[in-house]
mmCIF file with all atom_site columns, C-alpha atoms in Angstrom:
data_model
loop_
_atom_site.group_PDB
_atom_site.id
_atom_site.type_symbol
_atom_site.label_atom_id
_atom_site.label_alt_id
_atom_site.label_comp_id
_atom_site.label_asym_id
_atom_site.label_entity_id
_atom_site.label_seq_id
_atom_site.pdbx_PDB_ins_code
_atom_site.Cartn_x
_atom_site.Cartn_y
_atom_site.Cartn_z
_atom_site.occupancy
_atom_site.B_iso_or_equiv
_atom_site.pdbx_formal_charge
_atom_site.auth_seq_id
_atom_site.auth_comp_id
_atom_site.auth_asym_id
_atom_site.auth_atom_id
_atom_site.pdbx_PDB_model_num
ATOM 1   C CA . UNK E 1 1   ? 17.567  18.176  -9.490  1.00 60.00 ? 119 UNK E CA 1
ATOM 2   C CA . UNK E 1 2   ? 16.731  17.797  -5.793  1.00 72.00 ? 120 UNK E CA 1
ATOM 3   C CA . UNK E 1 3   ? 15.438  14.367  -4.984  1.00 83.00 ? 121 UNK E CA 1
ATOM 4   C CA . UNK E 1 4   ? 13.434  13.114  -2.053  1.00 86.00 ? 122 UNK E CA 1
ATOM 5   C CA . UNK E 1 5   ? 14.433  9.466   -2.418  1.00 91.00 ? 123 UNK E CA 1
ATOM 6   C CA . UNK E 1 6   ? 15.754  9.188   1.130   1.00 90.00 ? 124 UNK E CA 1
ATOM 7   C CA . UNK E 1 7   ? 12.706  10.815  2.681   1.00 85.00 ? 125 UNK E CA 1
ATOM 8   C CA . UNK E 1 8   ? 10.327  8.556   0.798   1.00 88.00 ? 126 UNK E CA 1
ATOM 9   C CA . UNK E 1 9   ? 12.414  5.450   1.503   1.00 89.00 ? 127 UNK E CA 1
ATOM 10  C CA . UNK E 1 10  ? 12.408  6.278   5.177   1.00 87.00 ? 128 UNK E CA 1
ATOM 11  C CA . UNK E 1 11  ? 8.670   6.997   5.210   1.00 82.00 ? 129 UNK E CA 1
ATOM 12  C CA . UNK E 1 12  ? 8.165   3.535   3.719   1.00 84.00 ? 130 UNK E CA 1
ATOM 13  C CA . UNK E 1 13  ? 10.456  2.133   6.458   1.00 86.00 ? 131 UNK E CA 1
ATOM 14  C CA . UNK E 1 14  ? 12.766  0.516   3.964   1.00 91.00 ? 132 UNK E CA 1
ATOM 15  C CA . UNK E 1 15  ? 16.555  0.129   4.099   1.00 94.00 ? 133 UNK E CA 1
ATOM 16  C CA . UNK E 1 16  ? 18.889  0.837   1.247   1.00 95.00 ? 134 UNK E CA 1
ATOM 17  C CA . UNK E 1 17  ? 19.235  -2.994  0.758   1.00 96.00 ? 135 UNK E CA 1
ATOM 18  C CA . UNK E 1 18  ? 15.421  -3.302  0.558   1.00 95.00 ? 136 UNK E CA 1
ATOM 19  C CA . UNK E 1 19  ? 15.189  -0.752  -2.263  1.00 95.00 ? 137 UNK E CA 1
ATOM 20  C CA . UNK E 1 20  ? 18.164  -2.169  -4.035  1.00 95.00 ? 138 UNK E CA 1
ATOM 21  C CA . UNK E 1 21  ? 16.614  -5.671  -4.008  1.00 95.00 ? 139 UNK E CA 1
ATOM 22  C CA . UNK E 1 22  ? 13.213  -4.359  -5.173  1.00 94.00 ? 140 UNK E CA 1
ATOM 23  C CA . UNK E 1 23  ? 14.670  -2.536  -8.174  1.00 94.00 ? 141 UNK E CA 1
ATOM 24  C CA . UNK E 1 24  ? 14.292  -4.261  -11.555 1.00 93.00 ? 142 UNK E CA 1
ATOM 25  C CA . UNK E 1 25  ? 16.935  -5.290  -12.254 1.00 93.00 ? 143 UNK E CA 1
ATOM 26  C CA . UNK E 1 26  ? 18.322  -5.345  -8.704  1.00 94.00 ? 144 UNK E CA 1
ATOM 27  C CA . UNK E 1 27  ? 21.176  -3.020  -7.829  1.00 95.00 ? 145 UNK E CA 1
ATOM 28  C CA . UNK E 1 28  ? 23.401  -2.403  -4.824  1.00 95.00 ? 146 UNK E CA 1
ATOM 29  C CA . UNK E 1 29  ? 22.596  -0.439  -1.647  1.00 95.00 ? 147 UNK E CA 1
ATOM 30  C CA . UNK E 1 30  ? 25.647  1.726   -2.330  1.00 95.00 ? 148 UNK E CA 1
ATOM 31  C CA . UNK E 1 31  ? 24.146  2.831   -5.672  1.00 95.00 ? 149 UNK E CA 1
ATOM 32  C CA . UNK E 1 32  ? 20.834  3.705   -4.008  1.00 94.00 ? 150 UNK E CA 1
ATOM 33  C CA . UNK E 1 33  ? 22.767  5.679   -1.284  1.00 93.00 ? 151 UNK E CA 1
ATOM 34  C CA . UNK E 1 34  ? 24.731  7.625   -3.942  1.00 93.00 ? 152 UNK E CA 1
ATOM 35  C CA . UNK E 1 35  ? 21.505  8.472   -5.775  1.00 93.00 ? 153 UNK E CA 1
ATOM 36  C CA . UNK E 1 36  ? 19.915  9.625   -2.532  1.00 91.00 ? 154 UNK E CA 1
ATOM 37  C CA . UNK E 1 37  ? 22.807  11.892  -1.553  1.00 89.00 ? 155 UNK E CA 1
ATOM 38  C CA . UNK E 1 38  ? 23.397  13.289  -5.048  1.00 87.00 ? 156 UNK E CA 1
ATOM 39  C CA . UNK E 1 39  ? 26.861  11.898  -5.452  1.00 89.00 ? 157 UNK E CA 1
ATOM 40  C CA . UNK E 1 40  ? 25.559  10.062  -8.523  1.00 90.00 ? 158 UNK E CA 1
ATOM 41  C CA . UNK E 1 41  ? 23.335  11.741  -11.043 1.00 88.00 ? 159 UNK E CA 1
ATOM 42  C CA . UNK E 1 42  ? 19.738  10.589  -11.006 1.00 90.00 ? 160 UNK E CA 1
ATOM 43  C CA . UNK E 1 43  ? 18.424  9.918   -14.519 1.00 90.00 ? 161 UNK E CA 1
ATOM 44  C CA . UNK E 1 44  ? 14.786  9.513   -15.443 1.00 91.00 ? 162 UNK E CA 1
ATOM 45  C CA . UNK E 1 45  ? 15.399  5.806   -15.751 1.00 92.00 ? 163 UNK E CA 1
ATOM 46  C CA . UNK E 1 46  ? 16.746  5.594   -12.169 1.00 93.00 ? 164 UNK E CA 1
ATOM 47  C CA . UNK E 1 47  ? 13.805  7.641   -10.921 1.00 92.00 ? 165 UNK E CA 1
ATOM 48  C CA . UNK E 1 48  ? 11.351  5.268   -12.554 1.00 92.00 ? 166 UNK E CA 1
ATOM 49  C CA . UNK E 1 49  ? 13.130  2.168   -11.203 1.00 94.00 ? 167 UNK E CA 1
ATOM 50  C CA . UNK E 1 50  ? 13.342  3.524   -7.657  1.00 94.00 ? 168 UNK E CA 1
ATOM 51  C CA . UNK E 1 51  ? 9.750   4.781   -7.752  1.00 92.00 ? 169 UNK E CA 1
ATOM 52  C CA . UNK E 1 52  ? 8.528   1.337   -8.735  1.00 91.00 ? 170 UNK E CA 1
ATOM 53  C CA . UNK E 1 53  ? 10.586  -0.243  -5.975  1.00 93.00 ? 171 UNK E CA 1
ATOM 54  C CA . UNK E 1 54  ? 9.126   2.171   -3.412  1.00 91.00 ? 172 UNK E CA 1
ATOM 55  C CA . UNK E 1 55  ? 5.528   1.904   -4.750  1.00 87.00 ? 173 UNK E CA 1
ATOM 56  C CA . UNK E 1 56  ? 5.229   5.587   -5.607  1.00 86.00 ? 174 UNK E CA 1
ATOM 57  C CA . UNK E 1 57  ? 5.122   7.766   -8.656  1.00 85.00 ? 175 UNK E CA 1
ATOM 58  C CA . UNK E 1 58  ? 8.438   9.158   -10.009 1.00 87.00 ? 176 UNK E CA 1
ATOM 59  C CA . UNK E 1 59  ? 7.139   12.670  -9.302  1.00 83.00 ? 177 UNK E CA 1
ATOM 60  C CA . UNK E 1 60  ? 6.997   11.795  -5.610  1.00 83.00 ? 178 UNK E CA 1
ATOM 61  C CA . UNK E 1 61  ? 10.772  11.424  -5.611  1.00 88.00 ? 179 UNK E CA 1
ATOM 62  C CA . UNK E 1 62  ? 11.579  14.964  -6.756  1.00 84.00 ? 180 UNK E CA 1
ATOM 63  C CA . UNK E 1 63  ? 10.989  18.359  -5.196  1.00 73.00 ? 181 UNK E CA 1
ATOM 64  C CA . UNK E 1 64  ? 8.536   20.284  -7.361  1.00 69.00 ? 182 UNK E CA 1
ATOM 65  C CA . UNK E 1 65  ? 7.975   23.977  -6.689  1.00 66.00 ? 183 UNK E CA 1
ATOM 66  C CA . UNK E 1 66  ? 4.224   23.843  -7.323  1.00 68.00 ? 184 UNK E CA 1
ATOM 67  C CA . UNK E 1 67  ? 3.694   20.949  -4.837  1.00 66.00 ? 185 UNK E CA 1
ATOM 68  C CA . UNK E 1 68  ? 3.493   21.420  -1.120  1.00 72.00 ? 186 UNK E CA 1
ATOM 69  C CA . UNK E 1 69  ? 5.050   18.708  0.958   1.00 72.00 ? 187 UNK E CA 1
ATOM 70  C CA . UNK E 1 70  ? 3.644   17.624  4.268   1.00 80.00 ? 188 UNK E CA 1
ATOM 71  C CA . UNK E 1 71  ? 6.576   17.572  6.767   1.00 83.00 ? 189 UNK E CA 1
ATOM 72  C CA . UNK E 1 72  ? 6.569   15.056  9.527   1.00 85.00 ? 190 UNK E CA 1
ATOM 73  C CA . UNK E 1 73  ? 6.273   17.104  12.752  1.00 91.00 ? 191 UNK E CA 1
ATOM 74  C CA . UNK E 1 74  ? 6.151   14.238  15.255  1.00 92.00 ? 192 UNK E CA 1
ATOM 75  C CA . UNK E 1 75  ? 6.365   10.506  15.720  1.00 88.00 ? 193 UNK E CA 1
ATOM 76  C CA . UNK E 1 76  ? 3.712   8.796   17.908  1.00 90.00 ? 194 UNK E CA 1
ATOM 77  C CA . UNK E 1 77  ? 4.685   5.620   19.749  1.00 88.00 ? 195 UNK E CA 1
ATOM 78  C CA . UNK E 1 78  ? 4.107   3.915   23.088  1.00 90.00 ? 196 UNK E CA 1
ATOM 79  C CA . UNK E 1 79  ? 5.870   6.797   24.880  1.00 90.00 ? 197 UNK E CA 1
ATOM 80  C CA . UNK E 1 80  ? 3.685   9.465   23.230  1.00 90.00 ? 198 UNK E CA 1
ATOM 81  C CA . UNK E 1 81  ? 4.460   12.059  20.604  1.00 93.00 ? 199 UNK E CA 1
ATOM 82  C CA . UNK E 1 82  ? 8.061   13.180  20.116  1.00 91.00 ? 200 UNK E CA 1
ATOM 83  C CA . UNK E 1 83  ? 10.164  14.954  17.460  1.00 91.00 ? 201 UNK E CA 1
ATOM 84  C CA . UNK E 1 84  ? 11.530  12.818  14.672  1.00 87.00 ? 202 UNK E CA 1
ATOM 85  C CA . UNK E 1 85  ? 15.319  12.201  14.696  1.00 86.00 ? 203 UNK E CA 1
ATOM 86  C CA . UNK E 1 86  ? 15.494  13.212  11.036  1.00 81.00 ? 204 UNK E CA 1
ATOM 87  C CA . UNK E 1 87  ? 13.450  15.475  8.795   1.00 79.00 ? 205 UNK E CA 1
ATOM 88  C CA . UNK E 1 88  ? 10.878  13.570  6.729   1.00 78.00 ? 206 UNK E CA 1
ATOM 89  C CA . UNK E 1 89  ? 7.835   14.049  4.630   1.00 76.00 ? 207 UNK E CA 1
ATOM 90  C CA . UNK E 1 90  ? 4.525   12.204  4.501   1.00 79.00 ? 208 UNK E CA 1
ATOM 91  C CA . UNK E 1 91  ? 3.999   10.513  1.149   1.00 72.00 ? 209 UNK E CA 1
ATOM 92  C CA . UNK E 1 92  ? 0.390   10.742  -0.054  1.00 73.00 ? 210 UNK E CA 1
ATOM 93  C CA . UNK E 1 93  ? -1.256  7.491   -1.091  1.00 75.00 ? 211 UNK E CA 1
ATOM 94  C CA . UNK E 1 94  ? -1.270  6.715   -4.766  1.00 73.00 ? 212 UNK E CA 1
ATOM 95  C CA . UNK E 1 95  ? -3.432  4.167   -6.534  1.00 78.00 ? 213 UNK E CA 1
ATOM 96  C CA . UNK E 1 96  ? -1.734  1.108   -7.862  1.00 78.00 ? 214 UNK E CA 1
ATOM 97  C CA . UNK E 1 97  ? -2.843  -0.664  -11.095 1.00 81.00 ? 215 UNK E CA 1
ATOM 98  C CA . UNK E 1 98  ? -5.991  -2.800  -10.644 1.00 86.00 ? 216 UNK E CA 1
ATOM 99  C CA . UNK E 1 99  ? -7.032  -1.104  -7.377  1.00 91.00 ? 217 UNK E CA 1
ATOM 100 C CA . UNK E 1 100 ? -10.676 -0.754  -6.469  1.00 94.00 ? 218 UNK E CA 1
ATOM 101 C CA . UNK E 1 101 ? -12.300 1.145   -3.599  1.00 94.00 ? 219 UNK E CA 1
ATOM 102 C CA . UNK E 1 102 ? -15.118 0.899   -1.154  1.00 94.00 ? 220 UNK E CA 1
ATOM 103 C CA . UNK E 1 103 ? -16.804 4.049   0.168   1.00 93.00 ? 221 UNK E CA 1
ATOM 104 C CA . UNK E 1 104 ? -18.154 3.439   3.662   1.00 93.00 ? 222 UNK E CA 1
ATOM 105 C CA . UNK E 1 105 ? -21.506 5.163   4.171   1.00 92.00 ? 223 UNK E CA 1
ATOM 106 C CA . UNK E 1 106 ? -22.322 3.707   7.619   1.00 89.00 ? 224 UNK E CA 1
ATOM 107 C CA . UNK E 1 107 ? -20.008 2.136   10.215  1.00 88.00 ? 225 UNK E CA 1
ATOM 108 C CA . UNK E 1 108 ? -19.350 -1.551  9.922   1.00 86.00 ? 226 UNK E CA 1
ATOM 109 C CA . UNK E 1 109 ? -16.766 -3.503  11.904  1.00 84.00 ? 227 UNK E CA 1
ATOM 110 C CA . UNK E 1 110 ? -13.580 -1.445  12.199  1.00 87.00 ? 228 UNK E CA 1
ATOM 111 C CA . UNK E 1 111 ? -14.688 0.949   9.442   1.00 92.00 ? 229 UNK E CA 1
ATOM 112 C CA . UNK E 1 112 ? -16.382 4.285   10.024  1.00 92.00 ? 230 UNK E CA 1
ATOM 113 C CA . UNK E 1 113 ? -18.741 6.324   7.933   1.00 91.00 ? 231 UNK E CA 1
ATOM 114 C CA . UNK E 1 114 ? -16.723 8.418   5.526   1.00 91.00 ? 232 UNK E CA 1
ATOM 115 C CA . UNK E 1 115 ? -13.821 5.966   5.247   1.00 93.00 ? 233 UNK E CA 1
ATOM 116 C CA . UNK E 1 116 ? -12.409 4.907   1.886   1.00 93.00 ? 234 UNK E CA 1
ATOM 117 C CA . UNK E 1 117 ? -10.948 1.423   1.705   1.00 95.00 ? 235 UNK E CA 1
ATOM 118 C CA . UNK E 1 118 ? -8.525  0.899   -1.178  1.00 94.00 ? 236 UNK E CA 1
ATOM 119 C CA . UNK E 1 119 ? -8.147  -2.709  -2.217  1.00 95.00 ? 237 UNK E CA 1
ATOM 120 C CA . UNK E 1 120 ? -5.720  -4.633  -4.486  1.00 94.00 ? 238 UNK E CA 1
ATOM 121 C CA . UNK E 1 121 ? -7.421  -7.001  -6.907  1.00 94.00 ? 239 UNK E CA 1
ATOM 122 C CA . UNK E 1 122 ? -6.174  -10.572 -6.742  1.00 92.00 ? 240 UNK E CA 1
ATOM 123 C CA . UNK E 1 123 ? -6.302  -13.415 -9.196  1.00 89.00 ? 241 UNK E CA 1
ATOM 124 C CA . UNK E 1 124 ? -7.757  -16.693 -7.866  1.00 88.00 ? 242 UNK E CA 1
ATOM 125 C CA . UNK E 1 125 ? -4.303  -18.254 -7.485  1.00 87.00 ? 243 UNK E CA 1
ATOM 126 C CA . UNK E 1 126 ? -3.268  -15.402 -5.097  1.00 89.00 ? 244 UNK E CA 1
ATOM 127 C CA . UNK E 1 127 ? -6.287  -15.647 -2.694  1.00 90.00 ? 245 UNK E CA 1
ATOM 128 C CA . UNK E 1 128 ? -4.103  -17.450 -0.131  1.00 89.00 ? 246 UNK E CA 1
ATOM 129 C CA . UNK E 1 129 ? -2.063  -14.232 0.362   1.00 91.00 ? 247 UNK E CA 1
ATOM 130 C CA . UNK E 1 130 ? -5.236  -12.602 1.658   1.00 93.00 ? 248 UNK E CA 1
ATOM 131 C CA . UNK E 1 131 ? -6.043  -15.095 4.429   1.00 94.00 ? 249 UNK E CA 1
ATOM 132 C CA . UNK E 1 132 ? -7.143  -13.376 7.633   1.00 95.00 ? 250 UNK E CA 1
ATOM 133 C CA . UNK E 1 133 ? -7.497  -10.044 5.837   1.00 95.00 ? 251 UNK E CA 1
ATOM 134 C CA . UNK E 1 134 ? -10.588 -8.109  4.724   1.00 96.00 ? 252 UNK E CA 1
ATOM 135 C CA . UNK E 1 135 ? -11.574 -8.791  1.152   1.00 96.00 ? 253 UNK E CA 1
ATOM 136 C CA . UNK E 1 136 ? -14.234 -7.762  -1.392  1.00 96.00 ? 254 UNK E CA 1
ATOM 137 C CA . UNK E 1 137 ? -15.722 -10.485 -3.520  1.00 94.00 ? 255 UNK E CA 1
ATOM 138 C CA . UNK E 1 138 ? -18.118 -9.830  -6.535  1.00 93.00 ? 256 UNK E CA 1
ATOM 139 C CA . UNK E 1 139 ? -21.425 -11.685 -6.653  1.00 89.00 ? 257 UNK E CA 1
ATOM 140 C CA . UNK E 1 140 ? -23.914 -11.929 -9.522  1.00 87.00 ? 258 UNK E CA 1
ATOM 141 C CA . UNK E 1 141 ? -26.208 -9.004  -10.405 1.00 87.00 ? 259 UNK E CA 1
ATOM 142 C CA . UNK E 1 142 ? -23.844 -6.246  -9.200  1.00 87.00 ? 260 UNK E CA 1
ATOM 143 C CA . UNK E 1 143 ? -23.713 -7.422  -5.583  1.00 91.00 ? 261 UNK E CA 1
ATOM 144 C CA . UNK E 1 144 ? -20.673 -7.775  -3.436  1.00 93.00 ? 262 UNK E CA 1
ATOM 145 C CA . UNK E 1 145 ? -19.582 -9.367  -0.146  1.00 92.00 ? 263 UNK E CA 1
ATOM 146 C CA . UNK E 1 146 ? -17.022 -7.679  2.110   1.00 94.00 ? 264 UNK E CA 1
ATOM 147 C CA . UNK E 1 147 ? -15.518 -9.488  5.102   1.00 94.00 ? 265 UNK E CA 1
ATOM 148 C CA . UNK E 1 148 ? -12.617 -11.450 6.476   1.00 94.00 ? 266 UNK E CA 1
ATOM 149 C CA . UNK E 1 149 ? -11.210 -14.218 4.301   1.00 95.00 ? 267 UNK E CA 1
ATOM 150 C CA . UNK E 1 150 ? -10.912 -17.144 6.783   1.00 94.00 ? 268 UNK E CA 1
ATOM 151 C CA . UNK E 1 151 ? -10.322 -20.091 4.575   1.00 92.00 ? 269 UNK E CA 1
ATOM 152 C CA . UNK E 1 152 ? -9.651  -21.461 1.128   1.00 90.00 ? 270 UNK E CA 1
ATOM 153 C CA . UNK E 1 153 ? -10.078 -24.996 -0.103  1.00 89.00 ? 271 UNK E CA 1
ATOM 154 C CA . UNK E 1 154 ? -9.510  -25.551 -3.806  1.00 86.00 ? 272 UNK E CA 1
ATOM 155 C CA . UNK E 1 155 ? -11.722 -23.115 -5.672  1.00 87.00 ? 273 UNK E CA 1
ATOM 156 C CA . UNK E 1 156 ? -13.896 -22.352 -2.574  1.00 91.00 ? 274 UNK E CA 1
ATOM 157 C CA . UNK E 1 157 ? -13.300 -19.479 -0.196  1.00 93.00 ? 275 UNK E CA 1
ATOM 158 C CA . UNK E 1 158 ? -14.886 -18.786 3.194   1.00 94.00 ? 276 UNK E CA 1
ATOM 159 C CA . UNK E 1 159 ? -15.731 -15.215 4.196   1.00 94.00 ? 277 UNK E CA 1
ATOM 160 C CA . UNK E 1 160 ? -16.759 -14.051 7.652   1.00 94.00 ? 278 UNK E CA 1
ATOM 161 C CA . UNK E 1 161 ? -18.848 -10.866 7.325   1.00 89.00 ? 279 UNK E CA 1
ATOM 162 C CA . UNK E 1 162 ? -17.884 -7.835  9.385   1.00 87.00 ? 280 UNK E CA 1
ATOM 163 C CA . UNK E 1 163 ? -19.559 -7.141  12.758  1.00 77.00 ? 281 UNK E CA 1
ATOM 164 C CA . UNK E 1 164 ? -20.696 -9.405  15.575  1.00 78.00 ? 282 UNK E CA 1
ATOM 165 C CA . UNK E 1 165 ? -22.856 -12.424 14.898  1.00 81.00 ? 283 UNK E CA 1
ATOM 166 C CA . UNK E 1 166 ? -21.996 -12.757 11.246  1.00 80.00 ? 284 UNK E CA 1
ATOM 167 C CA . UNK E 1 167 ? -22.342 -16.226 9.714   1.00 89.00 ? 285 UNK E CA 1
ATOM 168 C CA . UNK E 1 168 ? -19.618 -17.643 7.509   1.00 91.00 ? 286 UNK E CA 1
ATOM 169 C CA . UNK E 1 169 ? -20.411 -17.609 3.738   1.00 91.00 ? 287 UNK E CA 1
ATOM 170 C CA . UNK E 1 170 ? -18.843 -19.945 1.244   1.00 92.00 ? 288 UNK E CA 1
ATOM 171 C CA . UNK E 1 171 ? -18.223 -18.937 -2.418  1.00 91.00 ? 289 UNK E CA 1
ATOM 172 C CA . UNK E 1 172 ? -17.143 -21.280 -5.186  1.00 91.00 ? 290 UNK E CA 1
ATOM 173 C CA . UNK E 1 173 ? -14.689 -19.895 -7.743  1.00 87.00 ? 291 UNK E CA 1
ATOM 174 C CA . UNK E 1 174 ? -15.267 -16.111 -7.591  1.00 90.00 ? 292 UNK E CA 1
ATOM 175 C CA . UNK E 1 175 ? -13.751 -14.409 -10.742 1.00 88.00 ? 293 UNK E CA 1
ATOM 176 C CA . UNK E 1 176 ? -11.604 -12.151 -8.483  1.00 91.00 ? 294 UNK E CA 1
ATOM 177 C CA . UNK E 1 177 ? -11.233 -10.873 -4.995  1.00 94.00 ? 295 UNK E CA 1
ATOM 178 C CA . UNK E 1 178 ? -9.638  -7.598  -3.694  1.00 95.00 ? 296 UNK E CA 1
ATOM 179 C CA . UNK E 1 179 ? -7.790  -7.363  -0.428  1.00 96.00 ? 297 UNK E CA 1
ATOM 180 C CA . UNK E 1 180 ? -7.916  -4.223  1.726   1.00 95.00 ? 298 UNK E CA 1
ATOM 181 C CA . UNK E 1 181 ? -4.611  -2.330  1.284   1.00 92.00 ? 299 UNK E CA 1
ATOM 182 C CA . UNK E 1 182 ? -5.143  1.233   2.450   1.00 91.00 ? 300 UNK E CA 1
ATOM 183 C CA . UNK E 1 183 ? -7.583  2.965   4.727   1.00 93.00 ? 301 UNK E CA 1
ATOM 184 C CA . UNK E 1 184 ? -8.196  6.654   3.969   1.00 91.00 ? 302 UNK E CA 1
ATOM 185 C CA . UNK E 1 185 ? -9.901  8.302   6.936   1.00 91.00 ? 303 UNK E CA 1
ATOM 186 C CA . UNK E 1 186 ? -10.671 11.938  7.628   1.00 86.00 ? 304 UNK E CA 1
ATOM 187 C CA . UNK E 1 187 ? -10.857 12.898  11.266  1.00 80.00 ? 305 UNK E CA 1
#
C-alpha cells in the first residue's frame, strides 16, 4: 500500500514529533517516520490513528487509483511564487464532527458573496478559545448573529458585528457558539 502520510503531514505544516504527540495513545517520531517511508507496515489501526492526529480521513492517507490528487505546483510567499523544495499534494477540506456552515450571499466584512464559512461548534465552557475570532451564535426563532467575539464575562458574551459602524451586542448564556475554522472560496 502506498501512503501519503508524509505529504499530508507536510501540507499541515506538522513535524514528526507533532504527529507523534497527537496520536492516541502518543507514539514516537521515529515510528511515524518509519510508517511514512514504508520501512514499517501501515495497518488500518495506524492509518486511523495518524488520520485523526492530522485531522483528515484515513482515505486521505493512501493513494487511491480512482481519486485525482492535486499536486502543489508552487509556493507563494513574500518573494513571489516559486517551486516547492519537495513534491506535495493539496489536502481537500473535510468536515469535522459538529461542524456547521454559513453560505455568504452578499459581501460582509472580509467575506465575499459565494464564500462558505465552516465553523466548529463550541460548548459554553470553550467560548474563551474563540476570543477575537468570528463566531456564529443562535438566537430565538431561527435567527443568528455572526461577528467577532470580543469578550466574555461569566455566561455573557459580547459580539461585534461585521462591517464598519457595528454596535456591540451582548448575549446571556447562548446554548452554543461556532467559531470560524475554514473559508472555502471560489475565485
